[in-house]
């Protein structure tokens, strides 16, 4: 996994123990097994047994001991690592060598399971690198010189090819060009930029080679500002701690103190009651039995294994959790905020309807418009051509067309002048539409079309200066978008919103269609961040943000849980998110929450099982009734039951 400058985990010392070498674990297990067999056969004396078991113990226990030392250095004296060491060394002190080795062995294997789960999740996420272009092609003395963007000085001329991302902010010098701006604004419609207008870093040139005059240094570009927002948002968001660490901070000092009191109280009592016979070794034995029973082996194995099961179950559903802590955090979500384009919608235009005037047949108007658009690479033109092919309309691809930057196309079809483009094209050419409203101005006509179908993209057409009709196109919702919202409401998550860079009227229509109560459009990345920060002012809001573009990266980092669409999502969004949905299906958000809740149920079942059994045996051990054998059963037996329960997550398809 690539280095992440904004990874949530770097704000806290990673909990991962030094890598567990599997050969060492296996060899330690082999030594312990041999020692147990030959000891039972009577081939070893006490000293030889101790040496064999000590070697096995060190092979599997050194990483835990090292972590305990590191925790103490960081003033975390009472951690699960410390308790593991005290309990197992205590087992060695009283001669229960197999127990000391077994506890460390189980713990090591459990940690290995967890690390394997996280490694698998990391491998399923593609290489996550910085999206900024590595080079900028600078024109110097009519030569193309590739330089790092940071080395380009404002005022210099750079060249960007079609399909490449613009590395620096600049002013367009060449002819009008089309740009994909979704990475910066989330706007679903590609934007045509005219000469001398500003082009921002992060935009993608879609149709031809362009040249720009750089206007801002590298560190002040639009893309750099967005990545800075990601960094700042990550610093404000602390990662969730796994439950076991929080639990150990309380549990470990308590059980250690109780074990100490098991020896101290009888000793003090013997001082005031001479009739009470205090035998140090007997009470020390009870204290160590108590400590061995209290060892959180079942918890430190079954809890990570439970999260491993949840991660595995989610992976089979196409959902990648970047850590077990996010499985727990997702269960607390009560507010879900969606991006629009590429998240709730397909990001692909489709023709919605076609309207004609002057008794022109629909297929004839479609043939004329498609013939003109056949010379364009614009996504809208491609959608119209695809629709014409579906309608089996013959397209004339030999006509000559003239591009009118920012407006549309002019062409000669069947000897007639044809205008195809946005309403501004007909305004600029003095064509009134609709023709039966000749008393109103062209501007009013423009408003008429937009008022009639105000939430779609409109392409109007005029033939020989007469308005002929229009085609409406729209970015369609994903097939499961409605079901996604329904599932979230079934989970009692009713605080749902859309934040988008698209026009407010388009965003509002989609929200109404899907049943989302609040929708906010015309937002740049800074606006999304400000809106999410306002939501976070209410401390009861636990927010999940779902997005796919680099413009979503800051809010993905700022939210309590960031969920990225991984199939077509940007690298920055995938890098920043806590959860990645590989299938790009918004309905997987509810699935992720259900898997998290099921995992939490299993984990709490294990906690109750461990505490219930251990509490009973602890009281028996403190009273001198339970021996080390019962202690071993309470520890290893409960651990086994907890592990089997945790494995159910991997074996079941249940998600709620």
XYZ file of C-alpha atoms in Angstrom:
656
model
C 0.000 0.000 0.000
C 1.390 3.360 -1.040
C 2.311 6.061 1.375
C -0.636 8.171 2.386
C -0.012 11.680 3.585
C -3.520 11.892 4.922
C -4.027 8.443 6.347
C -6.142 8.519 9.480
C -3.887 6.087 11.271
C -0.785 8.241 11.463
C -2.105 10.315 14.352
C -1.631 7.450 16.749
C 1.108 4.900 17.294
C 0.037 1.879 15.363
C -1.178 -0.957 17.541
C 0.372 -3.653 15.383
C 2.942 -5.761 17.199
C 6.282 -6.462 15.551
C 5.671 -8.881 12.677
C 5.008 -12.438 13.779
C 7.326 -14.697 11.795
C 5.231 -17.756 11.023
C 8.259 -20.092 11.093
C 8.994 -18.923 14.651
C 5.389 -19.537 15.712
C 5.413 -22.967 14.095
C 8.769 -23.896 15.617
C 7.632 -22.666 19.032
C 4.514 -24.788 18.741
C 6.639 -27.793 17.776
C 9.017 -27.299 20.718
C 6.101 -26.934 23.134
C 4.439 -30.084 21.790
C 7.639 -32.115 22.041
C 8.294 -30.850 25.544
C 4.797 -31.815 26.657
C 5.070 -35.330 25.239
C 8.511 -36.155 26.601
C 7.705 -34.590 29.973
C 4.671 -36.837 30.317
C 6.883 -39.804 29.423
C 9.231 -38.832 32.263
C 12.274 -38.231 30.068
C 12.898 -34.689 31.376
C 13.624 -33.412 34.811
C 12.201 -30.069 35.977
C 15.161 -28.032 34.710
C 15.123 -29.591 31.257
C 11.383 -29.081 30.975
C 11.815 -25.431 31.890
C 14.468 -24.939 29.194
C 12.373 -26.552 26.474
C 9.223 -24.621 27.367
C 11.177 -21.386 27.815
C 12.568 -21.700 24.301
C 9.062 -22.286 22.934
C 7.735 -19.368 24.984
C 10.400 -16.956 23.741
C 9.783 -17.865 20.106
C 6.110 -16.930 20.293
C 6.202 -14.409 23.141
C 9.041 -12.029 22.301
C 6.899 -9.736 20.103
C 4.326 -9.372 22.904
C 7.037 -8.710 25.478
C 8.605 -6.122 23.198
C 5.228 -4.384 22.814
C 4.713 -4.430 26.588
C 8.077 -2.711 27.057
C 7.180 -0.104 24.401
C 3.839 0.533 26.112
C 5.539 1.065 29.469
C 8.000 3.489 27.853
C 5.043 5.472 26.564
C 3.557 5.485 30.075
C 0.864 2.958 29.199
C 1.849 0.620 32.014
C -1.387 -1.330 32.113
C -2.058 -2.708 28.655
C -3.202 -6.078 27.395
C 0.439 -6.800 26.542
C 1.513 -6.205 30.130
C -1.175 -8.513 31.461
C -0.254 -11.202 28.957
C 3.342 -11.076 30.140
C 2.483 -11.079 33.870
C 0.026 -13.952 33.512
C 2.268 -16.161 31.390
C 5.403 -15.487 33.447
C 3.299 -16.262 36.522
C 2.320 -19.567 34.936
C 6.007 -20.342 34.474
C 6.730 -19.393 38.100
C 4.268 -21.928 39.443
C 5.448 -24.579 37.018
C 2.573 -24.469 34.532
C 4.836 -24.146 31.532
C 2.367 -25.444 28.903
C -0.136 -22.791 29.963
C 2.374 -19.978 29.548
C 3.334 -21.173 26.082
C -0.281 -21.828 25.015
C -1.524 -18.381 26.004
C 1.227 -16.633 24.069
C 0.717 -18.973 21.122
C -3.014 -18.290 20.908
C -2.415 -14.578 21.137
C 0.214 -14.649 18.371
C -2.034 -16.623 16.031
C -4.948 -14.267 16.726
C -2.839 -11.228 15.900
C -1.674 -12.947 12.710
C -5.297 -13.533 11.684
C -6.060 -9.852 12.115
C -3.000 -8.703 10.194
C -3.782 -11.092 7.339
C -7.302 -9.672 7.139
C -6.052 -6.109 6.937
C -3.375 -7.051 4.393
C -6.020 -8.663 2.220
C -8.146 -5.532 2.377
C -5.142 -3.390 1.443
C -4.282 -5.575 -1.540
C -7.836 -5.317 -2.825
C -7.497 -1.541 -2.935
C -5.493 -0.459 -5.971
C -2.260 1.488 -5.596
C -3.199 4.779 -3.978
C -0.954 7.521 -5.265
C -1.070 11.287 -5.427
C -3.307 12.344 -8.346
C -1.217 15.377 -9.193
C 0.575 15.069 -12.569
C 4.258 14.349 -12.134
C 5.357 16.480 -15.082
C 4.324 19.601 -16.943
C 5.412 20.126 -20.560
C 6.796 23.686 -20.780
C 7.300 25.435 -24.134
C 10.730 27.115 -24.097
C 12.345 28.391 -27.303
C 9.821 26.338 -29.300
C 11.000 23.210 -27.488
C 8.891 20.990 -25.250
C 10.647 20.670 -21.904
C 9.184 18.277 -19.281
C 9.529 19.695 -15.767
C 8.148 19.004 -12.344
C 5.093 21.263 -11.857
C 6.765 22.847 -8.811
C 9.563 24.108 -11.107
C 7.250 25.941 -13.518
C 7.153 29.730 -13.083
C 3.954 31.777 -13.561
C 3.962 33.339 -17.033
C 5.434 30.299 -18.743
C 3.527 28.382 -21.422
C 2.620 24.716 -20.886
C 1.076 22.173 -23.250
C -1.471 19.531 -22.235
C -2.644 16.684 -24.468
C -6.184 15.340 -24.741
C -6.928 12.940 -21.914
C -4.291 14.434 -19.613
C -4.878 16.261 -16.352
C -3.927 19.933 -16.241
C -0.970 20.276 -13.815
C -1.216 24.022 -13.026
C -3.753 26.837 -13.043
C -3.523 28.918 -16.187
C -5.153 30.995 -18.922
C -6.221 29.200 -22.110
C -4.205 30.435 -25.121
C -5.299 28.009 -27.829
C -8.812 27.616 -29.255
C -11.843 26.720 -27.175
C -11.641 23.276 -25.613
C -13.787 20.910 -23.590
C -12.780 19.974 -20.043
C -13.952 17.350 -17.595
C -14.271 19.367 -14.387
C -15.868 16.674 -12.208
C -12.688 16.266 -10.167
C -12.954 19.848 -8.910
C -16.653 20.720 -8.885
C -18.543 17.466 -9.316
C -20.303 19.085 -12.303
C -21.680 16.297 -14.501
C -21.669 18.330 -17.737
C -18.227 18.815 -19.345
C -17.371 22.472 -19.634
C -16.277 24.323 -22.755
C -13.676 26.999 -21.969
C -12.955 29.803 -24.418
C -9.581 31.511 -25.095
C -8.288 33.752 -22.282
C -10.560 32.066 -19.744
C -9.113 30.375 -16.682
C -8.318 26.667 -16.585
C -7.769 25.024 -13.190
C -5.300 22.323 -12.237
C -7.089 19.004 -11.958
C -9.310 19.496 -15.004
C -8.924 16.902 -17.761
C -8.696 17.979 -21.404
C -11.174 15.867 -23.358
C -10.906 16.851 -27.023
C -7.547 18.251 -28.197
C -4.070 19.541 -27.362
C -4.124 22.901 -25.592
C -1.642 25.506 -24.410
C -1.914 27.520 -21.200
C -0.164 30.502 -19.704
C 0.547 29.561 -16.086
C -1.018 32.066 -13.684
C -0.263 30.548 -10.268
C 2.639 28.623 -8.742
C 2.285 24.929 -8.106
C 1.504 25.161 -4.374
C -1.352 27.624 -5.007
C -3.129 25.638 -7.711
C -6.722 24.456 -7.329
C -5.620 20.825 -7.063
C -2.993 21.631 -4.419
C -5.606 23.478 -2.371
C -7.921 20.459 -2.448
C -5.145 18.121 -1.343
C -4.299 20.574 1.444
C -7.926 20.414 2.547
C -7.613 16.652 2.700
C -4.560 16.946 4.920
C -6.182 19.469 7.260
C -9.393 17.472 7.510
C -7.434 14.339 8.394
C -5.662 16.167 11.210
C -9.017 17.142 12.702
C -10.294 13.591 12.610
C -8.825 11.189 15.167
C -8.985 7.462 14.314
C -11.260 5.223 16.355
C -9.500 2.980 18.840
C -10.235 -0.715 18.820
C -12.339 -1.803 21.758
C -9.723 -4.164 23.179
C -7.271 -1.348 23.853
C -9.850 0.770 25.653
C -10.979 -2.245 27.644
C -7.438 -3.273 28.633
C -6.687 0.140 30.109
C -9.348 -0.502 32.739
C -9.365 -4.271 32.992
C -5.623 -4.877 33.318
C -4.880 -2.691 36.374
C -7.992 -4.016 38.113
C -7.163 -7.716 37.771
C -3.490 -7.087 38.541
C -4.455 -5.210 41.678
C -6.908 -7.929 42.724
C -4.249 -10.592 42.261
C -1.924 -8.602 44.481
C -4.659 -8.222 47.119
C -5.248 -11.996 47.126
C -1.768 -12.328 48.634
C -1.664 -9.111 50.664
C -5.017 -9.310 52.488
C -4.458 -12.817 53.976
C -0.976 -11.747 55.036
C -2.302 -8.638 56.810
C -5.096 -10.678 58.351
C -2.554 -13.156 59.746
C -0.810 -10.275 61.531
C -3.927 -9.434 63.541
C -5.175 -13.026 63.856
C -2.249 -15.245 64.873
C -4.541 -18.281 64.691
C -4.798 -17.760 60.909
C -2.078 -19.804 59.223
C -0.713 -17.816 56.289
C 1.339 -19.826 53.815
C 2.847 -17.497 51.255
C 3.257 -20.032 48.442
C -0.350 -21.215 48.784
C -1.794 -17.715 48.463
C 0.663 -16.828 45.740
C -0.540 -19.890 43.879
C -4.142 -18.684 44.245
C -3.170 -15.222 43.011
C -1.424 -16.641 39.981
C -4.372 -18.923 39.235
C -6.542 -15.817 39.464
C -4.208 -13.974 37.105
C -4.089 -16.827 34.582
C -7.883 -17.117 34.612
C -8.214 -13.360 34.169
C -5.900 -13.334 31.157
C -7.994 -11.788 28.351
C -6.954 -14.474 25.881
C -10.520 -15.102 24.711
C -11.026 -11.391 24.157
C -7.727 -10.552 22.508
C -8.199 -13.433 20.093
C -11.920 -13.466 19.435
C -12.373 -9.713 19.121
C -9.769 -9.270 16.353
C -11.020 -12.487 14.793
C -14.565 -11.125 14.912
C -13.476 -8.018 13.047
C -11.541 -10.205 10.650
C -14.737 -12.126 9.988
C -16.609 -8.881 9.398
C -13.923 -7.641 7.004
C -14.030 -10.966 5.137
C -17.822 -10.996 4.930
C -17.830 -7.420 3.654
C -15.138 -8.208 1.070
C -17.341 -10.903 -0.411
C -20.007 -8.220 -0.799
C -17.567 -5.925 -2.601
C -17.052 -3.701 0.455
C -13.533 -3.033 1.724
C -13.054 -1.841 5.304
C -9.584 -0.424 5.904
C -9.602 -1.578 9.533
C -11.659 -3.366 12.125
C -12.261 -0.111 13.966
C -14.326 1.189 11.046
C -16.597 -1.858 11.318
C -17.436 -0.692 14.811
C -17.681 2.999 13.889
C -20.071 2.401 10.990
C -22.676 1.006 13.400
C -22.984 4.432 15.071
C -23.839 6.303 11.862
C -27.106 8.262 11.985
C -26.462 10.729 9.148
C -25.508 9.832 5.575
C -24.432 12.513 3.100
C -24.068 11.621 -0.599
C -22.240 13.149 -3.496
C -24.386 13.078 -6.654
C -22.510 12.452 -9.895
C -20.925 9.001 -9.992
C -22.279 8.152 -6.542
C -26.067 8.249 -6.821
C -26.029 8.689 -10.602
C -24.180 6.824 -13.348
C -22.236 9.852 -14.579
C -23.312 8.895 -18.118
C -25.781 10.993 -20.149
C -28.899 9.482 -21.671
C -31.556 11.029 -23.889
C -34.742 11.612 -21.901
C -37.068 13.088 -24.553
C -37.269 14.766 -27.934
C -39.689 17.546 -28.965
C -40.255 18.936 -32.486
C -41.886 21.994 -34.056
C -43.418 22.778 -37.481
C -44.600 19.188 -37.965
C -41.060 17.849 -38.331
C -41.047 14.063 -37.660
C -39.137 13.109 -34.515
C -36.800 10.724 -36.348
C -36.034 13.391 -38.952
C -35.074 15.904 -36.257
C -33.014 13.224 -34.515
C -31.256 12.427 -37.828
C -30.354 16.075 -38.388
C -29.092 16.679 -34.835
C -27.161 13.396 -34.716
C -25.532 14.108 -38.092
C -24.258 17.451 -36.798
C -23.134 15.990 -33.465
C -21.308 13.128 -35.214
C -18.287 15.390 -35.642
C -18.033 16.102 -31.900
C -16.374 14.087 -29.109
C -18.437 15.744 -26.404
C -20.173 13.282 -24.010
C -23.542 14.844 -24.856
C -22.874 14.292 -28.560
C -21.954 10.671 -27.875
C -25.193 10.169 -25.943
C -27.229 11.582 -28.842
C -25.418 9.354 -31.347
C -26.010 6.295 -29.178
C -29.712 7.150 -28.957
C -29.917 7.626 -32.738
C -28.392 4.203 -33.263
C -30.916 2.690 -30.862
C -33.714 4.310 -32.902
C -32.108 2.942 -36.104
C -31.724 6.413 -37.579
C -29.315 6.832 -40.508
C -26.605 9.362 -39.689
C -24.800 11.447 -42.322
C -21.180 11.673 -41.132
C -19.832 13.443 -44.244
C -21.206 16.905 -43.535
C -18.975 19.859 -42.707
C -19.446 21.475 -39.325
C -18.171 24.624 -37.691
C -17.679 24.755 -33.939
C -18.946 27.842 -32.154
C -17.029 27.730 -28.833
C -19.278 27.836 -25.799
C -22.424 27.621 -27.909
C -22.561 24.582 -30.174
C -22.198 23.642 -33.837
C -23.227 25.056 -37.205
C -23.510 22.810 -40.260
C -25.087 22.355 -43.676
C -27.399 19.337 -43.824
C -29.379 18.569 -46.985
C -28.525 22.038 -48.245
C -29.977 23.729 -45.156
C -28.182 25.636 -42.415
C -28.517 23.799 -39.105
C -27.716 25.141 -35.642
C -27.321 22.634 -32.801
C -26.266 23.590 -29.304
C -27.404 25.223 -26.091
C -30.116 27.930 -25.951
C -27.443 30.629 -26.002
C -26.581 29.562 -29.567
C -30.057 30.400 -30.834
C -30.034 33.623 -28.808
C -26.730 34.700 -30.387
C -28.021 33.905 -33.881
C -31.278 35.792 -33.338
C -33.483 32.717 -33.616
C -36.660 33.027 -31.581
C -38.060 29.964 -29.852
C -40.677 28.704 -29.473
C -41.936 30.370 -32.696
C -45.453 31.012 -31.370
C -44.080 33.447 -28.761
C -42.628 36.052 -31.088
C -43.575 38.877 -28.773
C -41.000 37.934 -26.170
C -37.268 38.493 -26.312
C -34.729 35.797 -27.092
C -33.698 35.883 -23.432
C -37.263 35.104 -22.415
C -37.302 32.257 -24.937
C -34.180 30.870 -23.313
C -35.940 30.966 -19.968
C -38.999 29.261 -21.459
C -37.034 26.200 -22.467
C -35.255 26.000 -19.155
C -38.471 26.527 -17.235
C -40.199 23.808 -19.227
C -37.563 21.191 -18.537
C -35.441 22.938 -15.967
C -33.657 19.970 -14.442
C -32.248 18.418 -17.623
C -29.579 19.372 -20.130
C -31.197 20.787 -23.274
C -29.850 20.704 -26.848
C -31.858 22.964 -29.177
C -31.942 22.917 -32.980
C -32.806 25.457 -35.675
C -33.098 24.710 -39.426
C -32.731 27.623 -41.803
C -33.120 30.082 -38.920
C -36.366 28.442 -37.748
C -36.626 26.743 -34.374
C -37.074 23.000 -35.001
C -37.133 21.446 -31.526
C -34.940 20.177 -28.734
C -33.529 17.051 -27.101
C -33.391 16.638 -23.332
C -30.597 14.630 -21.743
C -29.876 13.763 -18.141
C -27.486 11.833 -15.990
C -29.607 8.930 -14.764
C -29.731 7.543 -11.217
C -28.055 4.219 -10.578
C -30.353 1.199 -10.669
C -30.162 0.661 -6.920
C -30.234 4.327 -5.848
C -33.891 4.275 -4.752
C -33.394 0.970 -2.936
C -30.267 2.353 -1.255
C -32.241 5.194 0.338
C -35.069 2.854 1.333
C -32.643 0.478 3.054
C -31.068 3.314 5.017
C -34.490 4.498 6.170
C -35.298 0.904 7.195
C -32.225 1.150 9.439
C -33.776 4.284 11.018
C -31.250 6.533 9.293
C -33.500 9.347 8.117
C -31.028 12.234 8.184
C -30.018 12.026 4.511
C -28.501 14.759 2.327
C -26.909 15.363 -1.063
C -23.939 17.719 -1.529
C -23.008 18.356 -5.156
C -21.236 20.737 -7.486
C -24.091 20.306 -9.960
C -26.798 22.927 -10.424
C -29.187 23.223 -7.496
C -32.232 22.523 -9.607
C -30.751 19.253 -10.934
C -29.709 18.155 -7.455
C -33.133 18.981 -6.018
C -34.912 16.936 -8.671
C -32.750 13.892 -7.962
C -33.328 14.247 -4.220
C -37.096 14.318 -4.753
C -36.893 11.301 -7.047
C -34.929 9.278 -4.491
C -36.737 10.477 -1.378
C -33.805 12.379 0.133
C -35.113 15.290 2.239
C -32.245 17.773 1.831
C -30.085 18.569 -1.195
C -27.481 21.298 -1.756
C -26.024 22.123 -5.170
C -23.541 24.593 -6.700
C -20.928 23.610 -4.090
C -17.171 23.733 -4.576
C -15.010 21.498 -2.331
C -14.681 24.330 0.184
C -18.473 24.581 0.348
C -18.844 20.885 1.007
C -16.301 21.088 3.819
C -18.081 24.082 5.366
C -21.442 22.290 5.194
C -20.072 19.130 6.793
C -18.363 21.119 9.538
C -21.722 22.762 10.277
C -23.308 19.313 10.562
C -20.555 18.244 12.948
C -21.365 21.134 15.265
C -24.211 18.933 16.471
C -22.256 16.368 18.478
C -25.072 13.822 18.173
C -24.522 13.572 14.413
C -22.368 10.616 13.395
C -21.781 11.268 9.731
C -20.921 9.010 6.808
C -20.056 10.747 3.547
C -20.292 8.788 0.294
C -18.419 10.099 -2.753
C -16.189 9.229 -5.677
C -14.212 12.267 -6.898
C -11.130 14.122 -5.758
C -13.467 17.009 -4.900
C -15.009 14.657 -2.319
C -11.695 13.801 -0.657
C -11.768 16.629 1.945
C -15.246 15.706 3.192
C -14.429 11.994 3.102
C -11.571 12.744 5.491
C -13.620 15.077 7.676
C -16.603 12.749 8.113
C -16.781 10.145 10.874
C -16.803 7.445 8.197
C -15.706 8.175 4.627
C -17.103 5.790 2.002
C -15.674 5.895 -1.528
C -16.948 4.361 -4.739
C -13.932 2.269 -5.712
C -14.841 1.034 -9.185
C -14.667 4.374 -10.973
C -13.713 6.624 -8.066
C -10.622 8.823 -8.014
C -7.431 7.662 -6.311
C -7.651 10.554 -3.847
C -11.168 9.545 -2.777
C -10.173 5.883 -2.364
C -7.037 6.848 -0.458
C -8.880 9.104 1.965
C -11.903 6.916 2.607
C -12.280 4.463 5.484
C -14.519 2.151 3.449
C -14.342 1.435 -0.292
C -17.291 0.049 -2.267
C -15.780 -1.840 -5.206
C -19.099 -2.330 -7.006
C -20.003 1.395 -7.067
C -23.465 0.507 -5.731
C -24.912 3.001 -3.208
C -27.066 0.212 -1.726
C -23.844 -1.278 -0.331
C -23.785 1.542 2.230
C -26.670 -0.085 4.082
C -25.043 -3.494 3.607
C -21.837 -2.200 5.212
C -23.784 -0.891 8.200
C -25.611 -4.229 8.599
C -22.351 -6.188 8.471
C -20.881 -3.845 11.069
C -23.871 -4.368 13.357
C -23.743 -8.149 12.975
C -20.016 -8.112 13.734
C -20.604 -5.986 16.819
C -23.269 -8.450 18.010
C -20.816 -11.362 17.725
C -18.088 -9.409 19.486
C -20.360 -8.519 22.419
C -21.539 -12.117 22.650
C -17.905 -13.125 23.051
C -17.336 -10.469 25.675
C -20.347 -11.676 27.686
C -19.233 -15.321 27.318
C -15.685 -14.568 28.412
C -16.715 -12.500 31.401
C -19.482 -14.858 32.487
C -17.332 -17.984 32.587
C -14.242 -16.244 33.894
C -16.133 -14.492 36.692
C -17.359 -17.826 38.035
C -13.938 -19.497 37.847
C -12.217 -16.383 39.222
C -14.300 -16.546 42.382
C -13.600 -20.269 42.695
C -9.876 -19.667 42.160
C -9.723 -16.905 44.759
C -11.404 -19.252 47.227
C -8.875 -21.968 46.547
C -11.476 -24.273 44.980
C -10.367 -23.961 41.346
C -6.948 -25.301 40.443
C -4.697 -24.428 37.549
C -6.519 -27.011 35.436
C -9.782 -25.138 35.840
C -7.879 -21.944 35.108
C -6.555 -23.444 31.886
C -10.059 -24.588 30.931
C -11.550 -21.180 31.689
C -8.891 -19.501 29.587
C -8.340 -21.881 26.669
C -11.870 -23.337 26.627
C -13.556 -19.943 26.589
C -11.103 -18.782 23.929
C -12.019 -21.754 21.754
C -15.750 -21.114 22.135
C -15.277 -17.435 21.384
C -13.236 -18.223 18.274
C -15.892 -20.625 16.983
C -18.522 -17.946 17.548
C -16.440 -15.357 15.741
C -15.965 -17.656 12.758
C -19.754 -17.592 12.294
C -19.395 -14.164 10.713
C -17.370 -15.653 7.869
C -19.726 -18.608 7.482
C -23.000 -16.729 7.384
C -24.644 -14.557 4.768
C -26.710 -12.745 7.384
C -26.109 -9.001 7.401
C -28.699 -7.636 9.778
